[in-house]
Amino acid sequence: MEARNTIRKRYYFVTGILFLLALGLLLLPHRKNVKELSPEDLLVSISTSDRFYSPENVARLIISGDPSIQLIDVRTAEEFAAYSLPKAINIPLANILDKDKKGNYVWQDVLNQDIKTNIIYSNGTVYANQAWMLISRMNFKNNYVLKGGLNAFFENIIKAKAPLASAPQSEIDLYSFRKAVAMYFGGGGSISTATTDAKSGDGTPVVKKKKEAKSGGGC
Amino acid sequence: MEKLQEPKKYMNPYLAGFLLGLTMIAAFYFSGRGLGASGAIKSSVTAIVSAVAPEHANNSEFYSSYKGEGSSPLNSWLVFEMIGFIFGALISGYIGGRIKKDIVKPPKVKVNTRMIMALIGGIVAGIGATLGRGCTSGAGLTGMSNLSVAGFISFMAMFGGAFMFSFFLRKYWINR
Amino acid sequence: MGPLIQQGIINPEWNSIIAFVIGISFGFILEQAGFSTARKIVGVFYGYDMTVLRVFLTAVVTASIGLLYFNYLGWIDLDLIYINPTFIWSAIVGGVLVGLGMIVGGYCPGTSFAAAAIGKIDGIVFIGGLFIGVFFYGETYNWLFKDLHEAGNLGAITMYNLLGISSGALEFFFILFAILLFWMTIVITKKFSNKLLKY
């Protein structure tokens, strides 16, 4: 009888510990794991040039109003306010990894998604590339870079030089396309487009996307 | 015949369970996967079939899904784990003094009957484990440890099913 | 940190050695707990020996608590571990078949290996049956089992995803349920041990 009581006491003890552990789990928040790309994988994706979108492609997508693309402007807010591509979202490079109080990335909902294709741009390619690298490291999907940045966009498209009359048909077609784009952007060859306040389209100012309530409580 | 008294006492079930849980955590911590048993049988059967009739194995949707790319189907985590399993059981049996050629059966049941029952049980469990994507350890134990829905369903189906059928087999196992 | 192989902290070549060592531990524990005899396994269903259920539940509770705490401490990334995909119909039918095989043959696949390792002939015969069963399944897969095997795919979901609660909350209720079962096993064994249902 004595031994039996000790065993029973032990069971109560273990039951108590189990209950405490369970209570602990109930009270602890679920930790979110952010998967980072390993350096090797990152190197592979850097060395392929798949991440680039040519200015022509971007222009075509903008004009056709393709809803599946999302332009991300990583220049500073001032530069963004001065000029931006239509419907671009401004996420200055310095703020791209900002976290909210809960430790979630503020821009995660914009940058990490399956639905839209993000095209990152800055004035040149360098800052956009840096931004791309940072978010690729976070293993966020569907992010691309505008090749040559805004400069190339204007050099190639808005200020497109007319080809010689003897140029092949494809080149002339390309030129007429570029001309059409330039018309769309209202540039028409004027040099000052990039720096004047003439905003084209509806370049939305800094509007932070509200973090949507996640459905379900999982990870 | 089963001996009446066991050579050494078995481990306390709660202690054994606790250690088994730690092993499970170790498997997840190192290899990112849980324990299993029937997966090794699937790999072995695939290996045998591929060795005997390679073309047949390649044409079959089932066998080709268990074949590793390029490597032998035996070169899988679960196969190595089960080889270790047999060693571990041997060590434990040796320590406990339980290694002995023996047949576990209810006292009044004939040896042949027991053998046929074991074979039928094995066949049914083999089909079930393949269909249900794992056996008691692979689907039940591992599945419940990582709180997957599959684990809970499998556990309930396995133990519920066995409990259901135990009623019809009570004359076989328990003859008073 | 973990899982170490997936995170590239340990060379994948070590994986088979780790598997072997973990297998030793697994086999050792199952044999030590007495899973190497059909008597213990069948005992659960006739109420005279609850060892299997106790070991099973304790292992599940330990592992699931451990994994959640490891995840909280950042030692293991639960998103990287393998979650069994849920195919609801094949899980139910397959599970019932495993249960039937367990009560007919007296073993389940894992325990039959433990039994065979210490020389139980019926365990070896059971393993033979397993091989035949899997072979039969493989041969008839295309025209007999395929539809059932692929039916009701819910993906690799967890209970807390399904119920839409946090993993901690689910674990809490699960542990409460497990504690209840543990105490029930004690009551059941007490009740049935008087009835001489043992063999």
Coordinates of C-alpha atoms in Angstrom, one line a residue:
Chain A
M1 CA 0.0 0.0 0.0
E2 CA 2.9 2.3 0.9
A3 CA 4.6 1.7 -2.4
R4 CA 1.5 2.2 -4.3
N5 CA 0.9 5.6 -2.8
T6 CA 4.4 6.7 -3.8
I7 CA 3.8 5.6 -7.3
R8 CA 0.5 7.4 -7.4
K9 CA 2.3 10.5 -6.0
R10 CA 4.8 10.3 -8.8
Y11 CA 2.1 10.1 -11.4
Y12 CA 0.5 13.2 -10.0
F13 CA 3.8 14.9 -10.1
V14 CA 4.4 14.0 -13.8
T15 CA 0.8 15.0 -14.7
G16 CA 1.5 18.4 -13.0
I17 CA 4.7 18.9 -15.0
L18 CA 2.9 18.0 -18.3
F19 CA 0.2 20.4 -17.5
L20 CA 2.7 23.2 -16.8
L21 CA 4.5 22.5 -20.1
A22 CA 1.2 22.6 -21.9
L23 CA 0.3 25.9 -20.2
G24 CA 3.6 27.3 -21.3
L25 CA 2.9 26.5 -24.9
L26 CA -0.5 28.0 -24.6
L27 CA 1.0 31.3 -23.5
L28 CA 4.0 31.5 -25.7
P29 CA 3.5 33.1 -29.0
H30 CA 4.0 31.1 -32.1
R31 CA 7.4 32.0 -33.5
K32 CA 7.5 32.8 -37.2
N33 CA 10.5 31.4 -39.1
V34 CA 11.8 33.5 -41.9
K35 CA 13.5 31.3 -44.4
E36 CA 16.7 32.7 -45.7
L37 CA 18.3 31.6 -48.9
S38 CA 21.6 29.9 -48.5
P39 CA 24.7 31.8 -49.9
E40 CA 25.1 29.1 -52.5
D41 CA 21.6 29.4 -53.8
L42 CA 21.9 33.1 -53.7
L43 CA 25.0 33.0 -55.8
V44 CA 23.2 30.8 -58.4
S45 CA 20.4 33.2 -58.7
I46 CA 22.7 36.2 -58.9
S47 CA 24.8 34.7 -61.7
T48 CA 21.8 34.1 -63.9
S49 CA 20.4 37.2 -65.5
D50 CA 16.8 36.0 -65.2
R51 CA 16.1 38.7 -62.8
F52 CA 16.2 41.4 -65.4
Y53 CA 13.2 42.9 -67.2
S54 CA 14.2 45.0 -70.2
P55 CA 12.8 48.6 -70.4
E56 CA 10.8 47.7 -73.5
N57 CA 9.1 44.8 -71.7
V58 CA 8.3 47.0 -68.7
A59 CA 6.9 49.7 -70.9
R60 CA 4.7 47.2 -72.7
L61 CA 3.4 45.9 -69.4
I62 CA 2.7 49.3 -68.1
I63 CA 0.8 50.4 -71.2
S64 CA -1.2 47.3 -71.5
G65 CA -2.2 47.9 -67.9
D66 CA -1.2 44.4 -66.9
P67 CA -2.6 43.9 -63.4
S68 CA -0.1 41.2 -62.6
I69 CA 2.9 43.5 -62.3
Q70 CA 3.8 45.8 -59.4
L71 CA 6.5 48.4 -59.7
I72 CA 8.6 48.9 -56.7
D73 CA 10.6 52.2 -56.5
V74 CA 13.5 51.9 -54.2
R75 CA 14.7 55.5 -54.5
T76 CA 14.2 58.0 -51.7
A77 CA 10.9 59.4 -51.0
E78 CA 11.9 62.8 -52.4
E79 CA 13.0 61.3 -55.7
F80 CA 9.8 59.3 -55.8
A81 CA 7.8 62.4 -55.2
A82 CA 9.6 64.1 -58.1
Y83 CA 9.0 61.4 -60.6
S84 CA 7.9 57.8 -60.6
L85 CA 6.6 55.3 -63.0
P86 CA 2.8 54.8 -63.0
K87 CA 1.3 53.0 -60.0
A88 CA 4.7 52.4 -58.5
I89 CA 5.0 51.7 -54.8
N90 CA 7.8 53.6 -53.0
I91 CA 10.0 51.5 -50.7
P92 CA 13.2 53.3 -50.1
L93 CA 16.2 51.0 -50.1
A94 CA 17.1 52.0 -46.5
N95 CA 13.6 51.0 -45.3
I96 CA 13.2 47.8 -47.1
L97 CA 13.9 45.6 -44.1
D98 CA 11.9 47.6 -41.6
K99 CA 10.1 45.6 -39.0
D100 CA 7.0 46.3 -37.1
K101 CA 6.6 45.9 -33.3
K102 CA 5.8 42.2 -33.7
G103 CA 9.1 41.6 -35.6
N104 CA 7.4 41.0 -38.9
Y105 CA 8.7 42.7 -42.0
V106 CA 6.6 45.7 -42.8
W107 CA 6.8 45.2 -46.6
Q108 CA 6.5 41.5 -46.5
D109 CA 3.0 41.5 -47.9
V110 CA 4.1 43.6 -50.9
L111 CA 7.4 41.9 -51.6
N112 CA 6.6 38.3 -50.8
Q113 CA 3.7 37.1 -52.8
D114 CA 2.7 34.7 -55.5
I115 CA 0.1 36.8 -57.4
K116 CA 2.0 39.8 -58.7
T117 CA 5.4 40.1 -60.3
N118 CA 7.4 42.8 -58.6
I119 CA 9.7 44.9 -60.8
I120 CA 12.2 46.8 -58.8
Y121 CA 13.8 49.9 -60.2
S122 CA 16.0 52.8 -59.2
N123 CA 17.8 55.4 -61.2
G124 CA 20.4 53.0 -62.4
T125 CA 20.7 49.3 -61.8
V126 CA 22.9 49.2 -58.7
Y127 CA 20.4 50.2 -56.0
A128 CA 17.7 48.0 -57.5
N129 CA 20.1 45.1 -57.6
Q130 CA 20.9 45.6 -54.0
A131 CA 17.3 45.7 -53.0
W132 CA 16.7 42.6 -55.1
M133 CA 19.6 40.8 -53.4
L134 CA 18.2 41.7 -49.9
I135 CA 14.8 40.4 -50.6
S136 CA 16.0 37.4 -52.5
R137 CA 18.0 36.5 -49.4
M138 CA 14.8 36.6 -47.5
N139 CA 13.6 34.0 -50.0
F140 CA 10.8 36.3 -51.2
K141 CA 9.4 35.2 -54.5
N142 CA 8.6 36.9 -57.8
N143 CA 11.0 39.8 -57.7
Y144 CA 12.7 41.2 -60.8
V145 CA 14.9 44.2 -61.7
L146 CA 14.3 46.8 -64.4
K147 CA 17.5 46.6 -66.4
G148 CA 19.4 49.9 -66.6
G149 CA 16.9 51.5 -64.2
L150 CA 15.0 54.7 -65.0
N151 CA 18.0 56.0 -66.9
A152 CA 17.9 53.3 -69.5
F153 CA 14.1 53.5 -69.5
F154 CA 14.4 57.1 -70.7
E155 CA 17.5 56.7 -72.9
N156 CA 16.0 53.8 -74.7
I157 CA 12.4 54.7 -74.9
I158 CA 11.4 58.2 -74.2
K159 CA 14.4 59.7 -76.0
A160 CA 14.7 57.0 -78.6
K161 CA 16.8 58.0 -81.6
A162 CA 15.3 57.4 -85.0
P163 CA 17.1 54.7 -86.8
L164 CA 18.6 55.3 -90.3
A165 CA 16.2 54.8 -93.2
S166 CA 18.4 51.8 -94.3
A167 CA 18.0 50.1 -90.9
P168 CA 16.3 46.7 -90.9
Q169 CA 12.6 46.6 -90.4
S170 CA 12.8 45.1 -86.9
E171 CA 14.7 48.2 -85.8
I172 CA 12.2 50.5 -87.3
D173 CA 9.4 48.6 -85.6
L174 CA 11.2 48.9 -82.3
Y175 CA 11.6 52.6 -82.8
S176 CA 7.9 53.1 -83.6
F177 CA 7.1 51.1 -80.5
R178 CA 9.3 53.3 -78.4
K179 CA 7.8 56.3 -80.0
A180 CA 4.4 55.1 -79.0
V181 CA 5.5 54.5 -75.5
A182 CA 7.0 58.0 -75.3
M183 CA 3.7 59.4 -76.4
Y184 CA 2.0 57.4 -73.7
F185 CA 4.3 58.8 -71.1
G186 CA 3.8 62.3 -72.5
G187 CA 7.5 62.7 -73.0
G188 CA 7.8 62.9 -76.7
G189 CA 11.6 63.3 -76.6
S190 CA 11.7 66.2 -74.1
I191 CA 14.9 65.9 -72.1
S192 CA 13.6 67.2 -68.8
T193 CA 11.0 64.5 -68.2
A194 CA 13.0 62.7 -65.6
T195 CA 13.6 65.7 -63.5
T196 CA 10.6 68.0 -63.9
D197 CA 7.6 67.7 -61.7
A198 CA 5.5 66.6 -64.6
K199 CA 4.1 63.5 -63.1
S200 CA 2.6 61.1 -65.5
G201 CA 0.1 58.5 -64.6
D202 CA -0.9 58.4 -61.1
G203 CA 2.3 57.8 -59.3
T204 CA 0.9 57.1 -55.9
P205 CA 2.8 58.7 -53.0
V206 CA 4.1 56.6 -50.1
V207 CA 1.2 54.6 -49.1
K208 CA 2.1 51.8 -46.8
K209 CA 0.1 48.7 -47.4
K210 CA -1.7 47.7 -44.3
K211 CA -0.8 44.2 -43.1
E212 CA -3.8 42.1 -43.7
A213 CA -5.1 39.8 -41.1
K214 CA -3.8 36.4 -41.8
S215 CA -6.5 33.7 -42.2
G216 CA -5.9 30.9 -39.9
G217 CA -3.4 30.9 -37.1
G218 CA -0.7 28.7 -38.6
C219 CA 2.7 29.5 -39.9
Chain B
M1 CA 5.6 -22.0 -25.7
E2 CA 6.0 -18.7 -24.0
K3 CA 7.9 -18.8 -20.8
L4 CA 5.9 -17.9 -17.8
Q5 CA 8.4 -15.5 -16.2
E6 CA 10.3 -13.0 -18.3
P7 CA 14.1 -13.1 -17.8
K8 CA 14.2 -9.4 -17.0
K9 CA 11.6 -6.8 -16.4
Y10 CA 10.7 -4.4 -19.1
M11 CA 11.3 -0.7 -18.9
N12 CA 8.7 1.5 -17.3
P13 CA 6.4 2.4 -20.2
Y14 CA 6.5 6.1 -19.4
L15 CA 10.2 6.2 -19.3
A16 CA 10.4 4.3 -22.6
G17 CA 7.9 6.7 -24.1
F18 CA 9.9 9.6 -23.0
L19 CA 13.1 8.2 -24.5
L20 CA 11.2 7.4 -27.7
G21 CA 10.0 11.0 -27.8
L22 CA 13.6 12.2 -27.4
T23 CA 14.7 9.9 -30.2
M24 CA 11.9 11.4 -32.4
I25 CA 13.1 14.9 -31.6
A26 CA 16.6 13.9 -32.5
A27 CA 15.4 12.5 -35.8
F28 CA 13.7 15.8 -36.5
Y29 CA 16.5 17.9 -35.3
F30 CA 19.2 16.2 -37.3
S31 CA 17.4 15.0 -40.4
G32 CA 14.1 16.9 -40.4
R33 CA 12.0 13.8 -40.5
G34 CA 10.4 11.4 -38.1
L35 CA 10.8 7.7 -37.5
G36 CA 9.2 5.0 -39.6
A37 CA 9.3 1.4 -40.4
S38 CA 7.1 0.5 -43.3
G39 CA 9.0 2.8 -45.7
A40 CA 12.0 0.5 -45.5
I41 CA 9.8 -2.4 -46.5
K42 CA 8.5 -0.4 -49.5
S43 CA 12.1 0.4 -50.5
S44 CA 13.2 -3.2 -50.1
V45 CA 10.3 -4.6 -52.2
T46 CA 11.1 -2.0 -54.9
A47 CA 14.7 -3.0 -54.8
I48 CA 13.8 -6.7 -55.2
V49 CA 11.4 -6.0 -58.0
S50 CA 13.9 -3.8 -59.8
A51 CA 16.6 -6.4 -59.5
V52 CA 14.4 -9.2 -60.7
A53 CA 12.4 -7.4 -63.4
P54 CA 13.9 -3.9 -64.0
E55 CA 11.6 -3.1 -66.9
H56 CA 8.5 -4.0 -65.0
A57 CA 9.6 -1.8 -62.1
N58 CA 10.2 1.1 -64.4
N59 CA 6.8 0.8 -66.1
S60 CA 5.0 0.6 -62.8
E61 CA 3.8 3.9 -61.4
F62 CA 4.1 2.5 -57.9
Y63 CA 7.6 1.2 -58.0
S64 CA 9.0 4.2 -59.9
S65 CA 7.7 6.5 -57.2
Y66 CA 9.8 4.7 -54.6
K67 CA 12.9 4.6 -56.7
G68 CA 15.4 7.2 -55.9
E69 CA 16.8 9.2 -58.8
G70 CA 19.8 7.3 -60.1
S71 CA 20.6 5.6 -56.8
S72 CA 19.4 2.3 -55.4
P73 CA 16.0 2.4 -53.6
L74 CA 17.8 0.8 -50.7
N75 CA 19.9 4.0 -50.3
S76 CA 17.2 5.7 -48.2
W77 CA 17.1 7.1 -44.8
L78 CA 14.4 4.7 -43.5
V79 CA 16.4 1.6 -44.7
F80 CA 19.4 2.7 -42.7
E81 CA 17.2 3.5 -39.8
M82 CA 15.6 0.1 -39.9
I83 CA 19.1 -1.6 -40.1
G84 CA 19.9 0.3 -36.9
F85 CA 16.6 -0.6 -35.5
I86 CA 17.3 -4.3 -35.7
F87 CA 20.7 -3.8 -34.1
G88 CA 19.2 -1.8 -31.3
A89 CA 16.5 -4.4 -30.7
L90 CA 19.3 -7.1 -30.7
I91 CA 21.3 -5.2 -28.1
S92 CA 18.3 -4.6 -25.9
G93 CA 17.3 -8.3 -26.2
Y94 CA 20.8 -9.4 -25.3
I95 CA 20.9 -7.2 -22.3
G96 CA 17.5 -8.4 -21.2
G97 CA 18.4 -12.0 -21.8
R98 CA 15.5 -12.3 -24.2
I99 CA 17.1 -13.6 -27.3
K100 CA 15.6 -17.0 -27.9
K101 CA 14.0 -18.9 -30.8
D102 CA 10.4 -18.6 -29.8
I103 CA 6.8 -18.3 -30.9
V104 CA 4.5 -16.0 -29.2
K105 CA 1.0 -17.5 -29.2
P106 CA -2.0 -18.0 -27.0
P107 CA -1.5 -21.3 -25.1
K108 CA -4.2 -23.3 -26.8
V109 CA -3.6 -22.2 -30.3
K110 CA -1.6 -24.5 -32.6
V111 CA 1.7 -23.3 -34.0
N112 CA 0.5 -23.6 -37.6
T113 CA -2.6 -21.5 -36.9
R114 CA -0.5 -18.9 -35.3
M115 CA 1.9 -18.8 -38.3
I116 CA -1.0 -18.5 -40.8
M117 CA -2.5 -15.7 -38.7
A118 CA 0.8 -13.9 -38.5
L119 CA 1.2 -14.2 -42.2
I120 CA -2.3 -12.9 -43.0
G121 CA -1.8 -10.1 -40.4
G122 CA 1.4 -9.2 -42.1
I123 CA -0.1 -9.1 -45.6
V124 CA -3.1 -7.0 -44.5
A125 CA -0.9 -4.6 -42.5
G126 CA 1.5 -4.4 -45.4
I127 CA -1.3 -3.3 -47.8
G128 CA -2.7 -1.0 -45.2
A129 CA 0.7 0.7 -44.4
T130 CA 1.3 1.3 -48.1
L131 CA -2.2 2.6 -48.7
G132 CA -2.2 4.8 -45.6
R133 CA 1.3 6.2 -46.3
G134 CA 2.9 4.7 -43.2
C135 CA 2.4 2.3 -40.3
T136 CA 1.9 2.8 -36.6
S137 CA 5.4 4.5 -36.3
G138 CA 5.6 6.3 -39.6
A139 CA 2.1 7.7 -39.9
G140 CA 0.9 7.5 -36.3
L141 CA 3.8 8.3 -34.1
T142 CA 5.6 10.7 -36.4
G143 CA 2.5 12.2 -37.7
M144 CA 1.1 13.0 -34.3
S145 CA 4.5 14.3 -33.1
N146 CA 4.4 17.1 -35.7
L147 CA 0.7 17.5 -35.1
S148 CA -0.2 16.7 -38.7
V149 CA -3.8 15.9 -39.5
A150 CA -2.7 12.7 -41.2
G151 CA -1.1 11.4 -38.0
F152 CA -4.3 11.9 -35.9
I153 CA -6.5 10.3 -38.6
S154 CA -4.1 7.3 -39.0
F155 CA -3.9 6.8 -35.2
M156 CA -7.6 6.8 -34.8
A157 CA -8.1 4.5 -37.7
M158 CA -5.5 2.1 -36.6
F159 CA -6.4 1.8 -33.0
G160 CA -10.1 2.1 -33.7
G161 CA -9.9 -0.5 -36.4
A162 CA -7.9 -2.9 -34.2
F163 CA -10.3 -2.4 -31.3
M164 CA -13.2 -3.0 -33.6
F165 CA -11.8 -6.3 -35.0
S166 CA -10.5 -7.4 -31.6
F167 CA -14.1 -8.3 -30.7
F168 CA -14.2 -10.9 -33.4
L169 CA -10.8 -12.4 -32.5
R170 CA -11.4 -12.6 -28.8
K171 CA -11.8 -16.4 -29.0
Y172 CA -8.4 -16.6 -30.7
W173 CA -6.4 -14.5 -28.3
I174 CA -8.2 -15.1 -25.1
N175 CA -9.4 -18.6 -24.5
R176 CA -10.4 -19.1 -21.0
Chain C
M1 CA 19.6 25.9 -36.4
G2 CA 17.9 22.7 -37.0
P3 CA 17.1 20.5 -38.9
L4 CA 20.8 20.3 -39.3
I5 CA 20.9 18.4 -42.6
Q6 CA 18.3 20.7 -44.3
Q7 CA 20.1 23.8 -43.1
G8 CA 23.4 22.5 -44.5
I9 CA 25.1 22.6 -41.1
I10 CA 25.9 18.9 -41.3
N11 CA 27.1 17.3 -44.5
P12 CA 24.2 15.3 -46.1
E13 CA 26.6 12.3 -46.3
W14 CA 26.2 11.9 -42.6
N15 CA 22.5 11.4 -43.0
S16 CA 22.6 7.6 -43.3
I17 CA 24.9 7.3 -40.3
I18 CA 22.5 9.5 -38.3
A19 CA 19.6 7.3 -39.5
F20 CA 21.5 4.3 -38.3
V21 CA 22.2 5.7 -34.8
I22 CA 18.6 6.9 -34.5
G23 CA 17.4 3.5 -35.6
I24 CA 19.5 1.8 -32.9
S25 CA 17.9 4.0 -30.3
F26 CA 14.4 3.4 -31.7
G27 CA 14.9 -0.4 -31.8
F28 CA 16.5 -0.5 -28.4
I29 CA 13.6 1.4 -26.8
L30 CA 10.8 -0.6 -28.5
E31 CA 12.5 -3.8 -27.4
Q32 CA 13.1 -2.5 -23.9
A33 CA 9.5 -1.5 -23.6
G34 CA 8.4 -5.0 -24.5
F35 CA 7.1 -4.3 -28.0
S36 CA 8.9 -7.5 -29.2
T37 CA 6.1 -9.7 -28.1
A38 CA 2.6 -9.9 -29.6
R39 CA 1.2 -10.4 -26.1
K40 CA 1.9 -6.8 -25.2
I41 CA 0.6 -5.4 -28.4
V42 CA -2.7 -7.3 -28.4
G43 CA -3.0 -6.6 -24.7
V44 CA -4.2 -3.0 -25.4
F45 CA -7.3 -4.2 -27.2
Y46 CA -8.3 -6.6 -24.5
G47 CA -7.6 -4.3 -21.7
Y48 CA -5.0 -6.3 -19.8
D49 CA -1.8 -4.5 -20.8
M50 CA -1.8 -0.8 -21.7
T51 CA 2.0 -0.6 -22.3
V52 CA 1.7 0.1 -26.0
L53 CA -0.8 2.9 -25.6
R54 CA 1.3 4.4 -22.7
V55 CA 4.6 4.3 -24.5
F56 CA 3.0 5.6 -27.7
L57 CA 1.2 8.5 -26.1
T58 CA 4.1 9.5 -23.9
A59 CA 6.4 9.5 -26.9
V60 CA 4.0 11.6 -28.9
V61 CA 3.5 14.1 -26.1
T62 CA 7.2 14.3 -25.4
A63 CA 8.1 14.8 -29.1
S64 CA 5.4 17.3 -29.8
I65 CA 6.1 19.4 -26.7
G66 CA 9.8 19.2 -27.5
L67 CA 9.4 20.2 -31.1
L68 CA 7.2 23.2 -30.2
Y69 CA 9.7 24.4 -27.6
F70 CA 12.6 23.8 -29.9
N71 CA 10.8 25.9 -32.5
Y72 CA 10.1 28.6 -30.0
L73 CA 13.8 28.8 -29.0
G74 CA 14.8 28.8 -32.6
W75 CA 16.7 25.5 -32.4
I76 CA 14.6 23.9 -35.1
D77 CA 12.6 25.3 -37.9
L78 CA 9.3 23.6 -38.0
D79 CA 8.6 24.8 -41.5
L80 CA 11.5 22.7 -42.8
I81 CA 10.5 19.4 -41.2
Y82 CA 8.6 16.8 -43.1
I83 CA 4.9 16.9 -42.5
N84 CA 3.0 13.9 -43.7
P85 CA 0.5 14.9 -46.5
T86 CA -3.1 14.2 -45.5
F87 CA -5.0 12.0 -47.9
I88 CA -8.1 11.5 -45.9
W89 CA -9.6 8.3 -47.4
S90 CA -6.4 6.4 -47.9
A91 CA -5.4 7.3 -44.3
I92 CA -8.7 6.0 -42.9
V93 CA -8.8 2.8 -45.0
G94 CA -5.1 2.1 -44.7
G95 CA -5.2 2.8 -41.0
V96 CA -8.1 0.3 -40.4
L97 CA -6.2 -2.3 -42.5
V98 CA -3.1 -1.8 -40.4
G99 CA -5.3 -2.1 -37.3
L100 CA -6.8 -5.3 -38.7
G101 CA -3.4 -6.7 -39.5
M102 CA -2.2 -5.7 -36.0
I103 CA -5.0 -7.6 -34.2
V104 CA -4.8 -10.6 -36.5
G105 CA -1.0 -10.9 -36.7
G106 CA -0.2 -9.5 -33.3
Y107 CA 2.4 -7.0 -34.5
C108 CA 2.6 -3.8 -36.4
P109 CA 5.4 -3.3 -38.9
G110 CA 7.9 -1.7 -36.5
T111 CA 7.3 -4.1 -33.6
S112 CA 7.6 -7.1 -35.9
F113 CA 11.2 -6.2 -36.6
A114 CA 11.9 -5.9 -32.9
A115 CA 10.3 -9.3 -32.4
A116 CA 12.2 -10.9 -35.3
A117 CA 15.5 -9.4 -34.0
I118 CA 15.2 -11.3 -30.7
G119 CA 14.2 -14.6 -32.5
K120 CA 10.5 -14.6 -32.4
I121 CA 9.5 -16.8 -35.4
D122 CA 6.0 -15.3 -35.6
G123 CA 7.6 -11.9 -36.0
I124 CA 9.7 -13.1 -38.9
V125 CA 6.6 -14.6 -40.5
F126 CA 4.8 -11.3 -40.0
I127 CA 7.6 -9.5 -41.8
G128 CA 7.3 -12.0 -44.7
G129 CA 3.6 -11.1 -44.8
L130 CA 4.4 -7.4 -44.9
F131 CA 6.7 -8.0 -47.9
I132 CA 3.9 -10.0 -49.7
G133 CA 1.4 -7.3 -48.8
V134 CA 3.5 -4.5 -50.2
F135 CA 4.3 -6.5 -53.3
F136 CA 0.6 -7.3 -53.8
Y137 CA -0.1 -3.6 -53.4
G138 CA 2.6 -2.6 -55.9
E139 CA 1.3 -5.1 -58.5
T140 CA -2.3 -4.1 -58.2
Y141 CA -1.8 -0.4 -57.6
N142 CA -2.8 0.8 -61.1
W143 CA -6.2 -0.9 -61.3
L144 CA -7.1 -1.4 -57.6
F145 CA -5.7 1.1 -55.2
K146 CA -4.7 4.1 -57.3
D147 CA -7.9 6.1 -57.0
L148 CA -8.2 5.5 -53.3
H149 CA -4.5 6.2 -52.8
E150 CA -4.9 9.7 -54.3
A151 CA -8.4 10.6 -53.1
G152 CA -9.1 13.3 -50.6
N153 CA -5.8 15.2 -50.8
L154 CA -5.7 17.9 -48.2
G155 CA -2.0 18.6 -48.5
A156 CA 0.6 18.6 -45.8
I157 CA -1.6 20.3 -43.1
T158 CA -1.3 20.3 -39.4
M159 CA -4.1 20.1 -36.8
Y160 CA -3.6 23.7 -35.8
N161 CA -3.8 24.9 -39.5
L162 CA -7.0 22.9 -39.9
L163 CA -8.6 24.3 -36.8
G164 CA -7.2 27.7 -37.2
I165 CA -5.8 28.0 -33.7
S166 CA -2.2 28.5 -32.6
S167 CA 0.1 25.5 -32.3
G168 CA 0.4 26.1 -28.6
A169 CA -3.3 26.1 -28.0
L170 CA -3.7 22.9 -29.9
E171 CA -0.9 21.3 -28.0
F172 CA -2.5 22.4 -24.7
F173 CA -5.8 20.6 -25.5
F174 CA -3.9 17.6 -26.9
I175 CA -2.0 17.3 -23.6
L176 CA -5.1 17.6 -21.6
F177 CA -6.6 14.8 -23.7
A178 CA -3.4 12.7 -23.3
I179 CA -3.5 13.1 -19.5
L180 CA -7.1 12.0 -19.5
L181 CA -6.1 8.9 -21.5
F182 CA -3.2 8.1 -19.2
W183 CA -5.5 8.0 -16.2
M184 CA -8.0 6.0 -18.1
T185 CA -5.4 3.3 -18.9
I186 CA -4.8 2.9 -15.2
V187 CA -8.6 2.5 -14.6
I188 CA -9.0 0.1 -17.5
T189 CA -6.1 -2.1 -16.4
K190 CA -7.4 -2.3 -12.9
K191 CA -10.9 -3.3 -14.1
F192 CA -9.8 -5.9 -16.5
S193 CA -6.9 -7.4 -14.5
N194 CA -9.6 -9.0 -12.2
K195 CA -11.4 -10.6 -15.1
L196 CA -8.6 -13.0 -16.0
L197 CA -8.7 -12.0 -19.6
K198 CA -5.0 -12.6 -19.9
Y199 CA -3.6 -15.4 -21.9

